[in-house]
mmCIF file of C-alpha atoms in Angstrom:
data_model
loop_
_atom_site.group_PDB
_atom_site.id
_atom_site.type_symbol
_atom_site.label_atom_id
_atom_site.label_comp_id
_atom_site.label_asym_id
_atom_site.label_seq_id
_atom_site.Cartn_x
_atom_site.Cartn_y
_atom_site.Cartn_z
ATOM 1 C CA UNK P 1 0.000 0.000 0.000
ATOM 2 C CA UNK P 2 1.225 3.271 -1.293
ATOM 3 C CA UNK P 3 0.075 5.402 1.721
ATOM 4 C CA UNK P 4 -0.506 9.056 0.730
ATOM 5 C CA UNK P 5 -2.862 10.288 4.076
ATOM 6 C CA UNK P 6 -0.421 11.611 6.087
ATOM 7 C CA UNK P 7 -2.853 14.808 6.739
ATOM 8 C CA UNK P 8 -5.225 12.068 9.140
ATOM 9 C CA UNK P 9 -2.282 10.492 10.805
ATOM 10 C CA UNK P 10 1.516 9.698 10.115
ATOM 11 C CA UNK P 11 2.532 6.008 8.818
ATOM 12 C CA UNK P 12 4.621 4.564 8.720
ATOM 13 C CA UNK P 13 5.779 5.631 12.023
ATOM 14 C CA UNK P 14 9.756 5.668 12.555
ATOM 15 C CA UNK P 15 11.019 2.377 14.154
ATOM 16 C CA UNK P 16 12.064 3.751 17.064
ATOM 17 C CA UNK P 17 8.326 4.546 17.796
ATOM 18 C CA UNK P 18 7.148 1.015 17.623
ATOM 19 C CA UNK P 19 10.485 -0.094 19.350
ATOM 20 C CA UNK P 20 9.751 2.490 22.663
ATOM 21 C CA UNK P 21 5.792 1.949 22.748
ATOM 22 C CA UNK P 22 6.716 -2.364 23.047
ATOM 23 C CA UNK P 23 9.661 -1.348 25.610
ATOM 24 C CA UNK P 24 6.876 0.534 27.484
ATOM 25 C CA UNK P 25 4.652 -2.221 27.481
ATOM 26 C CA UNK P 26 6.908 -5.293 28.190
ATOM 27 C CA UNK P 27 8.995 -2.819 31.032
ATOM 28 C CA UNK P 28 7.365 -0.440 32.366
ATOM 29 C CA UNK P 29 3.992 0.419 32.002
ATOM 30 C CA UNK P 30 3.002 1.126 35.342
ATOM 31 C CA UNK P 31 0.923 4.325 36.444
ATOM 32 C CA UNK P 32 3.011 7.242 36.390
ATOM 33 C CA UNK P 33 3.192 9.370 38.941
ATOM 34 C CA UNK P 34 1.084 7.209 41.755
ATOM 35 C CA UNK P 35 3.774 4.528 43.331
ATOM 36 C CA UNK P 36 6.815 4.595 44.570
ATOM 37 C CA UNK P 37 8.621 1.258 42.651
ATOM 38 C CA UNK P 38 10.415 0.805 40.082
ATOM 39 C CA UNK P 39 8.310 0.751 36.818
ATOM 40 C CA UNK P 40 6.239 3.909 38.374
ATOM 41 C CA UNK P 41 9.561 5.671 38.683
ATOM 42 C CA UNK P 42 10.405 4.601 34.980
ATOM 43 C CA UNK P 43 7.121 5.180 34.044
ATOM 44 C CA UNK P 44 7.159 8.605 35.634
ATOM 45 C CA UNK P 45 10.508 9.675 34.105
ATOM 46 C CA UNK P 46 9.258 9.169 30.612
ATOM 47 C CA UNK P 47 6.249 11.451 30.854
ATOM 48 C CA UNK P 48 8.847 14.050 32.461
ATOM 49 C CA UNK P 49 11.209 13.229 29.390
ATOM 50 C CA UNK P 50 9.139 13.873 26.714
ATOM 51 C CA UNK P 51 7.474 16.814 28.499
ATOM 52 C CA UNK P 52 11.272 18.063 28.317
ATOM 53 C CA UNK P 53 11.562 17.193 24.885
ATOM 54 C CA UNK P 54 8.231 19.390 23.494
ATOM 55 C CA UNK P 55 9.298 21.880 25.603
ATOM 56 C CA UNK P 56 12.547 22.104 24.114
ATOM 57 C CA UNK P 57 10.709 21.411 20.316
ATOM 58 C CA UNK P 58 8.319 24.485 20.682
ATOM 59 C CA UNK P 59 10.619 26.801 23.008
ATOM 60 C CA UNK P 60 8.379 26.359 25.705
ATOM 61 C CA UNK P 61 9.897 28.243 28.616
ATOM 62 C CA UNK P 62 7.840 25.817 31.476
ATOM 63 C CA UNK P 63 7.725 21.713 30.763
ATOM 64 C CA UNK P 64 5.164 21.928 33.323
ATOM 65 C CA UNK P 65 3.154 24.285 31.307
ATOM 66 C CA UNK P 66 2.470 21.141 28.529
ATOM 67 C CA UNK P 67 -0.347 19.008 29.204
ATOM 68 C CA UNK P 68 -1.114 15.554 27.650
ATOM 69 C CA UNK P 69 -4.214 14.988 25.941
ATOM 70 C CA UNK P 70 -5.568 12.130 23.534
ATOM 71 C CA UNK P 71 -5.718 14.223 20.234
ATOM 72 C CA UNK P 72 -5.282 18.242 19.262
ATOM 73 C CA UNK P 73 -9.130 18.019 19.616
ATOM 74 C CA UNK P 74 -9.223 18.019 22.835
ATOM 75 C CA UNK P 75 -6.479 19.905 23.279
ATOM 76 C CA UNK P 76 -8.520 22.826 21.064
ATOM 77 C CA UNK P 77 -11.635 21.779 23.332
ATOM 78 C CA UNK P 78 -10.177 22.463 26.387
ATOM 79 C CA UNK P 79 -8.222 25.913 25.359
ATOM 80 C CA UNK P 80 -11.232 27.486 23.304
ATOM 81 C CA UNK P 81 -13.838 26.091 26.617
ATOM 82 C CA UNK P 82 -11.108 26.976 29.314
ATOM 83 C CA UNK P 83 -10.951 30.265 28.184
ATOM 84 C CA UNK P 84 -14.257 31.954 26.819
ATOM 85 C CA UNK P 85 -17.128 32.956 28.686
ATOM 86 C CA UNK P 86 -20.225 34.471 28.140
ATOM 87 C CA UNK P 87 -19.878 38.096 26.412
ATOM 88 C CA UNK P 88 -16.503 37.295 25.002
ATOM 89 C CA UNK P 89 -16.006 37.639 20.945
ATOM 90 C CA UNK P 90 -13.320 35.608 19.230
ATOM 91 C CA UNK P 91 -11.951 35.977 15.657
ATOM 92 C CA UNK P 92 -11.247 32.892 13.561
ATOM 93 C CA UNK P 93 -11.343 32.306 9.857
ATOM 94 C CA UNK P 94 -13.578 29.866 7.640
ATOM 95 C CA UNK P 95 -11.007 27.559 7.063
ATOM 96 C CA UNK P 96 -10.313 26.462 10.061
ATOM 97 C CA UNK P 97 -11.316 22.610 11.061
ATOM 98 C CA UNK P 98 -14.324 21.076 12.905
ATOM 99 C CA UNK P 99 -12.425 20.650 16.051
ATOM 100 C CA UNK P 100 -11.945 24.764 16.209
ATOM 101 C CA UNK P 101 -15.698 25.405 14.310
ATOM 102 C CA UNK P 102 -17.884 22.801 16.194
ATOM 103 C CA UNK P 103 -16.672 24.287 19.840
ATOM 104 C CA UNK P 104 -16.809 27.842 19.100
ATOM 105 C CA UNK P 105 -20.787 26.955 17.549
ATOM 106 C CA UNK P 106 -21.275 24.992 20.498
ATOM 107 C CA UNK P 107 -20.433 28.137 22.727
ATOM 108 C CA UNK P 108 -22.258 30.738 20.882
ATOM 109 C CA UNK P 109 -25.838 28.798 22.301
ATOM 110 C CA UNK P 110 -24.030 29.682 25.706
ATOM 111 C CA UNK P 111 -23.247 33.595 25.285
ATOM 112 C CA UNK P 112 -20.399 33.859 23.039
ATOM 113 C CA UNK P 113 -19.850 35.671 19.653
ATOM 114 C CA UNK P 114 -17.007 35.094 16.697
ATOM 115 C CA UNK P 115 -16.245 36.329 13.914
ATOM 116 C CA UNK P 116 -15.192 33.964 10.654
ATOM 117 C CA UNK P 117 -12.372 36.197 8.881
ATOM 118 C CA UNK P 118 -12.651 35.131 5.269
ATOM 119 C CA UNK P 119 -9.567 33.397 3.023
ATOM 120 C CA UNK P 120 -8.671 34.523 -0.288
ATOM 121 C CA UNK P 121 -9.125 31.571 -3.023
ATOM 122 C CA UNK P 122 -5.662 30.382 -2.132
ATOM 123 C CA UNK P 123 -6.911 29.872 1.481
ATOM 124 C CA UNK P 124 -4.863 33.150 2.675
ATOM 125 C CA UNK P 125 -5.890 35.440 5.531
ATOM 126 C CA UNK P 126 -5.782 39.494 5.097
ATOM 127 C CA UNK P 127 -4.473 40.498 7.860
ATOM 128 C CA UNK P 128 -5.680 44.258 7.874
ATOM 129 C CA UNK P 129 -9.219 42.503 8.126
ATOM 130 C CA UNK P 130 -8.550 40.765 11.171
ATOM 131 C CA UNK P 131 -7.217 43.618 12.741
ATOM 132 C CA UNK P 132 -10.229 45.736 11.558
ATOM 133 C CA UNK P 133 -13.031 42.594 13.457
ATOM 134 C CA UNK P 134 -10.833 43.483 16.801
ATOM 135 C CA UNK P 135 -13.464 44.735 19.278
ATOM 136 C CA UNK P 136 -13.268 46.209 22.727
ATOM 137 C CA UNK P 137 -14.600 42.392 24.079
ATOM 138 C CA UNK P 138 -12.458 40.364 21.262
ATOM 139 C CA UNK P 139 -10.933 37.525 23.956
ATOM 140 C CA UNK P 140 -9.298 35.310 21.636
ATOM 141 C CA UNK P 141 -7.835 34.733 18.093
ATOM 142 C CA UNK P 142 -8.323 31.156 17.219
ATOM 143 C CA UNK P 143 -6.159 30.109 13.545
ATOM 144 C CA UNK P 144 -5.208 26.977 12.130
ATOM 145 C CA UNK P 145 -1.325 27.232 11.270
ATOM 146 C CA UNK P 146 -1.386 25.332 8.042
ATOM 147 C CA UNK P 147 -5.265 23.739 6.534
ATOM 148 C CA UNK P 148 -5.719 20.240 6.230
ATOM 149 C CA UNK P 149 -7.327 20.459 3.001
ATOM 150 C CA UNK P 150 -5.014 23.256 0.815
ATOM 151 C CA UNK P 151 -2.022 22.904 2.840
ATOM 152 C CA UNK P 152 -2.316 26.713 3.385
ATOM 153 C CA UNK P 153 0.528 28.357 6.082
ATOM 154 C CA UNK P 154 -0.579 31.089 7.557
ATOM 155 C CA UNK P 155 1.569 34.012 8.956
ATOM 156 C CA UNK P 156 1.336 33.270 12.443
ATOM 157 C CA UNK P 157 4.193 35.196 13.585
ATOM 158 C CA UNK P 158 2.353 38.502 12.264
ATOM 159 C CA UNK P 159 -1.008 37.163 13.764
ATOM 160 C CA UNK P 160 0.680 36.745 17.023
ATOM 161 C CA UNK P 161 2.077 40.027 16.777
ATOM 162 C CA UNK P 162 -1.127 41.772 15.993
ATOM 163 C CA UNK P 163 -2.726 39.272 19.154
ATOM 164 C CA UNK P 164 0.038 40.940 21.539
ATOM 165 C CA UNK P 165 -0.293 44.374 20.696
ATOM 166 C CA UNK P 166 -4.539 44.726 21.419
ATOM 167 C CA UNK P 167 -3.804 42.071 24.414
ATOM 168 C CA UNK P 168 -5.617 39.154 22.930
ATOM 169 C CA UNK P 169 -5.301 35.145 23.503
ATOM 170 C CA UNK P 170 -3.703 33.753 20.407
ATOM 171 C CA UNK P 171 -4.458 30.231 20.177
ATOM 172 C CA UNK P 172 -2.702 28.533 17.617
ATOM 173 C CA UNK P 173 -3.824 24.967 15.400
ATOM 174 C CA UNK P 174 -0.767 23.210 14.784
ATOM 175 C CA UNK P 175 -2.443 19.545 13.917
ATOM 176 C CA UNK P 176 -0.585 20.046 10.281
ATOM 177 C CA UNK P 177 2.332 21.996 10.944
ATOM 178 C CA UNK P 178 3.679 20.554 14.528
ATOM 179 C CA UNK P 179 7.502 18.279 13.878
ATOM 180 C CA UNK P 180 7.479 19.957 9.910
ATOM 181 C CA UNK P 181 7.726 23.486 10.492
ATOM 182 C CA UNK P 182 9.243 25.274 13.255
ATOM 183 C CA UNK P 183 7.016 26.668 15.620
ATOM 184 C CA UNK P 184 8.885 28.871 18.655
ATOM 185 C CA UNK P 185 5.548 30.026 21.268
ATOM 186 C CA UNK P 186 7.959 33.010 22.221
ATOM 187 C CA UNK P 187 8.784 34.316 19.184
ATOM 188 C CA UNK P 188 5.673 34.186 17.493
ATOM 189 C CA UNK P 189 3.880 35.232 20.846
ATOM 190 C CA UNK P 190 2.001 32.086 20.868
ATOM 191 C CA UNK P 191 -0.300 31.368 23.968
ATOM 192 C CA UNK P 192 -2.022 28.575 23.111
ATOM 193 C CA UNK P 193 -0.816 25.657 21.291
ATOM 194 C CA UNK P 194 -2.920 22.815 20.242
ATOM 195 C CA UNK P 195 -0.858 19.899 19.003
ATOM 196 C CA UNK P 196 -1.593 15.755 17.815
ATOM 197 C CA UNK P 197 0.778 13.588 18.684
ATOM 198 C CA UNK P 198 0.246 11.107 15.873
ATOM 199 C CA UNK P 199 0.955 12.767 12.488
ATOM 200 C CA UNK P 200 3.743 14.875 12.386
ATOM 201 C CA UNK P 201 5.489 14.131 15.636
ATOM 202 C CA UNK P 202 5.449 10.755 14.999
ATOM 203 C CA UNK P 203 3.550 9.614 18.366
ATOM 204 C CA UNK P 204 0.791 6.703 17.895
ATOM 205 C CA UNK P 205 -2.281 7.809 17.686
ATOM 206 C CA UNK P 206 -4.152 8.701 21.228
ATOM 207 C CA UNK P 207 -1.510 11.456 22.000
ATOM 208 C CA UNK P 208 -1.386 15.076 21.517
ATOM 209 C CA UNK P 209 -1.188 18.033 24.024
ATOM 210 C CA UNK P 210 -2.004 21.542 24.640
ATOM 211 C CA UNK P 211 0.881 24.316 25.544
ATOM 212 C CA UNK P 212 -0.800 26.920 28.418
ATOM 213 C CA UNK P 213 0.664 30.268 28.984
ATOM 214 C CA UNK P 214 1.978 31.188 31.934
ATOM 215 C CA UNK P 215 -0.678 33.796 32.525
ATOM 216 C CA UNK P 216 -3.852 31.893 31.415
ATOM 217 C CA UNK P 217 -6.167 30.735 33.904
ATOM 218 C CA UNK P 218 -8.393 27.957 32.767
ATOM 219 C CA UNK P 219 -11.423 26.325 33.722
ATOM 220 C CA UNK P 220 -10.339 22.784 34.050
ATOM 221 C CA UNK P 221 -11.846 20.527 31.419
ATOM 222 C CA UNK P 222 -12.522 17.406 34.232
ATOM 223 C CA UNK P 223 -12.006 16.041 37.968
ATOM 224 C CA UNK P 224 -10.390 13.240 39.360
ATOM 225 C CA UNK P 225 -7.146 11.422 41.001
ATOM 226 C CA UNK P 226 -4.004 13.105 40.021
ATOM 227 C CA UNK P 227 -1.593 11.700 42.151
ATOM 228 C CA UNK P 228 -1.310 14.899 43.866
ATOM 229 C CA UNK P 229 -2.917 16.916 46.916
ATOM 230 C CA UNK P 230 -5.192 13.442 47.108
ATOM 231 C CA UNK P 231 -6.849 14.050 50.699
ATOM 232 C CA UNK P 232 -8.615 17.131 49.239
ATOM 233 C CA UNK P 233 -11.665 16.834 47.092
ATOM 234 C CA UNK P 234 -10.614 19.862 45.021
ATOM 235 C CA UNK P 235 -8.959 19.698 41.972
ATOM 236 C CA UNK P 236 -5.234 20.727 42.189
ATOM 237 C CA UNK P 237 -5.360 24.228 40.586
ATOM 238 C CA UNK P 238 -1.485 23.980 39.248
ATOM 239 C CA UNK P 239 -0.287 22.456 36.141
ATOM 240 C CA UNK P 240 -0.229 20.014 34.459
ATOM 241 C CA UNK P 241 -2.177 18.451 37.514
ATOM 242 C CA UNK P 242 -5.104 20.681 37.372
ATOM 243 C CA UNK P 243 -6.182 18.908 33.601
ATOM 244 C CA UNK P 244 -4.089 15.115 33.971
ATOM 245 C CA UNK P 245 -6.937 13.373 35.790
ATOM 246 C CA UNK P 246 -7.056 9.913 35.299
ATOM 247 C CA UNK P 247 -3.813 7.635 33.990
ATOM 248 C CA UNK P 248 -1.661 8.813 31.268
ATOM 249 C CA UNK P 249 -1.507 6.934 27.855
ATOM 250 C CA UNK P 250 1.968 6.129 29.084
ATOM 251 C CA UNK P 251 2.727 3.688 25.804
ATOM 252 C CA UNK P 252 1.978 6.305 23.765
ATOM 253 C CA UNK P 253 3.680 9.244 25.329
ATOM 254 C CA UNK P 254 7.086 7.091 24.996
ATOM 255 C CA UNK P 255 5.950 6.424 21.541
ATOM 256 C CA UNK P 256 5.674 10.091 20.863
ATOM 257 C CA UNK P 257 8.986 11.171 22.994
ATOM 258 C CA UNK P 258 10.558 8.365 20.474
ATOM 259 C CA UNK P 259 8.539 10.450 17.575
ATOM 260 C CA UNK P 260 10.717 13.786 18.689
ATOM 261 C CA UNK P 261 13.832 12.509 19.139
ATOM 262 C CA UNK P 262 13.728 10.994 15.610
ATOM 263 C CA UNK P 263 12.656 14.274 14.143
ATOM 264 C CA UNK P 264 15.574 15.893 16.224
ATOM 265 C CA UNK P 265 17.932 13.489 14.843
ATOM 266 C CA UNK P 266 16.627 14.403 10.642
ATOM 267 C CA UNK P 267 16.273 17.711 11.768
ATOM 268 C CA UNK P 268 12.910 19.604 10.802
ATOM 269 C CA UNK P 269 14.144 21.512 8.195
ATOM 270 C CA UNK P 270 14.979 18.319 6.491
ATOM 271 C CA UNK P 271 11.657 17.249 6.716
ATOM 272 C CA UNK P 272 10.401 19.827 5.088
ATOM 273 C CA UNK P 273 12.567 19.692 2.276
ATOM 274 C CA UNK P 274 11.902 16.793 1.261
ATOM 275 C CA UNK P 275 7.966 16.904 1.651
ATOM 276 C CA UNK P 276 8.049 19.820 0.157
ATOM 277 C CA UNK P 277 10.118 18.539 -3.171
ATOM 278 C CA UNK P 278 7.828 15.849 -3.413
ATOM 279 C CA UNK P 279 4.452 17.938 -3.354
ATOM 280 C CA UNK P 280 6.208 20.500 -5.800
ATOM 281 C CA UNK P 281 7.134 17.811 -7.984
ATOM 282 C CA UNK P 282 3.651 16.267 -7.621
ATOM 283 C CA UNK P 283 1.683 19.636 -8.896
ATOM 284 C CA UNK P 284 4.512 20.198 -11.816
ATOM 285 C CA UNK P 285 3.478 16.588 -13.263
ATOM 286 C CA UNK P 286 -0.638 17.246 -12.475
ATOM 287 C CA UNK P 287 -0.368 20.653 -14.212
ATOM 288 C CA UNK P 288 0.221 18.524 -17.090
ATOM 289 C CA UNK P 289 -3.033 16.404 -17.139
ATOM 290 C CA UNK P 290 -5.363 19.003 -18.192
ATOM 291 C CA UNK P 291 -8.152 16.835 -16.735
ATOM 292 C CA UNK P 292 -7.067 17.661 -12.990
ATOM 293 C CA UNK P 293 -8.442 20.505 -10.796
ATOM 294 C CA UNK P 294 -6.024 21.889 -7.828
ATOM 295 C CA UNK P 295 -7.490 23.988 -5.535
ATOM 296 C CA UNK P 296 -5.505 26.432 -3.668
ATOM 297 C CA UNK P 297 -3.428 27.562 -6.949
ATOM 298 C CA UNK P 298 0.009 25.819 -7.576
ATOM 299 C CA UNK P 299 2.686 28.016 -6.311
ATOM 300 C CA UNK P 300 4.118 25.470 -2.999
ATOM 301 C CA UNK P 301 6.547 27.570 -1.433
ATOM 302 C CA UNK P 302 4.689 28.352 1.067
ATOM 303 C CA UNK P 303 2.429 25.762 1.617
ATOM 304 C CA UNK P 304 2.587 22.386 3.660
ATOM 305 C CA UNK P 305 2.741 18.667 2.007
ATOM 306 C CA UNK P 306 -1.500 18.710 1.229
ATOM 307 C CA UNK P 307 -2.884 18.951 -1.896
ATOM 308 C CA UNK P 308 -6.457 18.421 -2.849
ATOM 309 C CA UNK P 309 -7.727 17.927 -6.350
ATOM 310 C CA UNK P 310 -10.043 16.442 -8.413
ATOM 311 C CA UNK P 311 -10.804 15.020 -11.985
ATOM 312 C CA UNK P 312 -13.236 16.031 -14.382
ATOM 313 C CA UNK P 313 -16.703 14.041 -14.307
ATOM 314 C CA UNK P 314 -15.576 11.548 -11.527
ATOM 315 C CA UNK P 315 -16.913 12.079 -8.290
ATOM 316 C CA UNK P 316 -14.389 11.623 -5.491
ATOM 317 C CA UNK P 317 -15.537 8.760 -3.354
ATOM 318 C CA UNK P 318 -15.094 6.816 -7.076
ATOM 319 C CA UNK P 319 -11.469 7.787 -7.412
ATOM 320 C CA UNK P 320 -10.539 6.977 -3.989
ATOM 321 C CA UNK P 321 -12.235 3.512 -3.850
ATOM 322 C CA UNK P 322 -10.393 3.370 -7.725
ATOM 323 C CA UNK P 323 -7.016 4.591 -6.233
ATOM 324 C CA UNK P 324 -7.422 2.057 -2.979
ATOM 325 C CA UNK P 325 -7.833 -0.782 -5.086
ATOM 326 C CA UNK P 326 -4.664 0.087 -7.018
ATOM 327 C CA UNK P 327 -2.766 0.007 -3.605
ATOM 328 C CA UNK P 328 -2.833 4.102 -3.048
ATOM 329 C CA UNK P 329 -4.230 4.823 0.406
ATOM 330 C CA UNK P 330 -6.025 8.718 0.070
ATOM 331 C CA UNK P 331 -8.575 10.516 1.898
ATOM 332 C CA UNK P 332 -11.910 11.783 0.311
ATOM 333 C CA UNK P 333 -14.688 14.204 1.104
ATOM 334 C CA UNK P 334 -14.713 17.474 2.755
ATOM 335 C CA UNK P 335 -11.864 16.623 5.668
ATOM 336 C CA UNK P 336 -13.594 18.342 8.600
ATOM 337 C CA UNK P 337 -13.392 21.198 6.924
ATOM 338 C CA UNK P 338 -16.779 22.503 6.006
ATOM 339 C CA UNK P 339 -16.534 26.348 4.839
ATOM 340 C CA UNK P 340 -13.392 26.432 2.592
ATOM 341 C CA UNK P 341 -15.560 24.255 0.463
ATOM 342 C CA UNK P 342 -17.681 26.937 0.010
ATOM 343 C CA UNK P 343 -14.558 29.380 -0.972
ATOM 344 C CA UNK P 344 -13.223 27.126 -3.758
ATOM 345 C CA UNK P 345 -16.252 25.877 -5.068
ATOM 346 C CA UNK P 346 -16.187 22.172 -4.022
ATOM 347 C CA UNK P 347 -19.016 21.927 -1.438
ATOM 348 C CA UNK P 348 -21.115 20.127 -3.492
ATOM 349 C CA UNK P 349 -18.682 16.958 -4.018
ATOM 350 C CA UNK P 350 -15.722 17.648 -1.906
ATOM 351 C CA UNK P 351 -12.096 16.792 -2.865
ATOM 352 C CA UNK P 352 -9.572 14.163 -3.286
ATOM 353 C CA UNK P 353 -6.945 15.206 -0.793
ATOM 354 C CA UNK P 354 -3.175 13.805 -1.169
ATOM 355 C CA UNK P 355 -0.865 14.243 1.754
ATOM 356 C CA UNK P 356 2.774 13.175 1.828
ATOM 357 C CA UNK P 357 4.874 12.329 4.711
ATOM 358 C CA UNK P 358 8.832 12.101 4.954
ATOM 359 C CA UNK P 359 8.554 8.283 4.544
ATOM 360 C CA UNK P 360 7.068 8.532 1.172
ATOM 361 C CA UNK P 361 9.704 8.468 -1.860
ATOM 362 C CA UNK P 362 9.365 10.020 -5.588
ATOM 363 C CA UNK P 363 8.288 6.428 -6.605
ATOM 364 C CA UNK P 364 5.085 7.046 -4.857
ATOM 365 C CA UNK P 365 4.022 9.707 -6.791
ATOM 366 C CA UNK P 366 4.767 7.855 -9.969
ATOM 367 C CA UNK P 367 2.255 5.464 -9.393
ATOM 368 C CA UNK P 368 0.311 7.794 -7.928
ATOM 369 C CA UNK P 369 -0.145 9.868 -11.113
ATOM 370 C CA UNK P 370 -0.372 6.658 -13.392
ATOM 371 C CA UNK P 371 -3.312 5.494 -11.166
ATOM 372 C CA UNK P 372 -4.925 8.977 -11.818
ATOM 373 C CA UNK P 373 -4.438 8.935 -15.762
ATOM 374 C CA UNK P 374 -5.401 5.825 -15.698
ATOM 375 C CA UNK P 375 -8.707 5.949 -13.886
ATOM 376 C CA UNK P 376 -9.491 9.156 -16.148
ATOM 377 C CA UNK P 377 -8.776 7.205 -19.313
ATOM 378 C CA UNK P 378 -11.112 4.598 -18.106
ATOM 379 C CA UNK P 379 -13.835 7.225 -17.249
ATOM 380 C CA UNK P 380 -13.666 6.033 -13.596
ATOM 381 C CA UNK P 381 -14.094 2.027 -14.532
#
């Protein structure tokens, strides 16, 4: 299987992934952070490790300021929840995903107001128009760092900028950017940080987290044992305590410290070279077929691994049951991301979304385009 959905989650995963997450399992998969022997200890040390390690990955100035969660949804869930309330406004755009969209909708039945900044056809923000939806009770500016479905980047060191000057939140999406382009919470005045383990850190899946700023004070997201303060029945009210109820996915927190220190030992930058020569390559060759609709124009310099299309007269769920039986794994449909549909003129059928990963090779795209000439020439048979 040629797997080309890298955007959903990361596979193959590096073998020092599946190596840790076994070691963790066969050794020391204990609860962290509750007993005193040996496999807690070990147990307890990893969780601080690779707290140390995403710390050091997103110049986090406080480990303790990272919390674990299963996914960057609820890591979004319990940032966007934690921190409006009723009367605040928040800015966000219309290309953002279902895990951003479906809270802040939720919310707005409960006293809150946003304000969906538009994208060009490219799936670009204009600036000057956020800054112009700013109002006196704006709480928050909520942006997905690179889309899922045109592999957009957005500028979020000049949208964290703008965030610090009017003394905003600026939460930031990284679900496609996180371990393939640099993201520094200082620099780009970041105070928020919603982050999956399992595509491009390289964690298994049931891992992300969610970076807090020091001065944020949110609600906590649910109750229960921590390990710490246990003879009161009050939450503890410090990090990472205060939203770490219950046992860690231990496994998969060693998984994705293994994930980091792999990416550490490529380096990001390589990463990103080479997804990025293989998705530039990719729409040089599709320009070609005259037959084949990109959306989000063709120019990838600035743009992550993603690329959605879609070929004339075949609906999409054809070509990617078409492509899977050829061995190509893709994803299909509208990605969790309802409104840039509406932008590029697909939200009647969707799109056929590729999305690369370091592990995939030039090779892969060869068959890939032969399987879409191919399923063209034979009208979708």
């Amino acid at each position: 299987m040629i797997y080309l959905d890298n955007a959903a989650t990361s596979f193959p995963k590096p073998v020092e992934v599946y190596t840790e997450v076994l070691r963790c399992m066969e050794n020391y998969a204990a609860n962290p952070g509750r007993s005193s022997h040996d496999m807690a200890v070990e147990a307890s040390s990893k969780i601080i490790e690779t707290r140390q390690e995403l710390s050091e990955f997103f110049n986090i100035p406080n480990l303790l300021n990272i919390i674990f969660t299963c996914n960057a949804t609820e890591a979004l869930n319990i940032g966007i929840k934690g921190i409006l309330k009723p009367g605040d406004h928040v800015i966000s755009s219309v290309i953002e995903h279902n895990s951003v969209l479906r809270p802040l909708n939720y919310l707005s039945e409960k006293g809150i107001t946003f304000t969906l900044l538009p994208v060009d056809k490219n799936g670009y923000l204009d600036n000057n128009k956020l800054k112009k939806e700013i109002r006196k009770n704006t709480k928050a500016i909520i942006i997905n760092h690179t889309s899922n479905v045109l592999g957009t980047i957005q500028d979020i060191g000049a949208i964290g900028k703008i965030a610090k000057e009017a003394g905003i939140i600026f939460m930031v999406d990284a679900s496609q950017s996180a371990g393939v382009i640099p993201i520094d919470v200082v620099r780009e005045n970041i105070d928020l940080l919603a982050f999956p383990g399992h595509k491009g850190l390289y964690g298994p899946q049931g891992t992300g987290g969610l970076y807090i700023g020091e001065d944020l004070n949110l609600d906590s997201f649910r109750q229960g044992g921590t390990g710490s303060e246990s003879f009161s029945m009050k939450q503890p009210d410090f990090l990472p305590d205060r939203f770490e109820s219950g046992t860690l996915n231990t496994p998969g927190i060693a998984g994705l410290c293994a994930g980091i220190l792999f990416i550490k030992k490529v380096g990001v930058e390589n990463i990103r070279k080479h997804e990025s020569m293989l998705v530039e390559y990719l729409v040089k060759e599709l320009c070609k077929l005259s037959y084949i609709k990109i959306y989000g124009g063709t120019d990838y310099k600035n743009r992550g691994s993603v690329l959605s299309l879609n070929i004339d007269n075949i609906d999409v769920s054809k070509v990617g049951e078409l492509l899977n039986i050829r061995g190509i794994a893709v994803r299909t449909g509208f990605h969790c991301a309802p409104l840039i549909h509406e932008v590029i003129g697909t939200k009647t059928k969707g799109t056929v979304r590729i999305s690369l990963g370091y592990f995939n090779k030039l090779d892969d795209i060869e068959k890939l385009l032969s399987a879409l000439k191919d399923i063209h020439e034979k009208r979708g048979l």
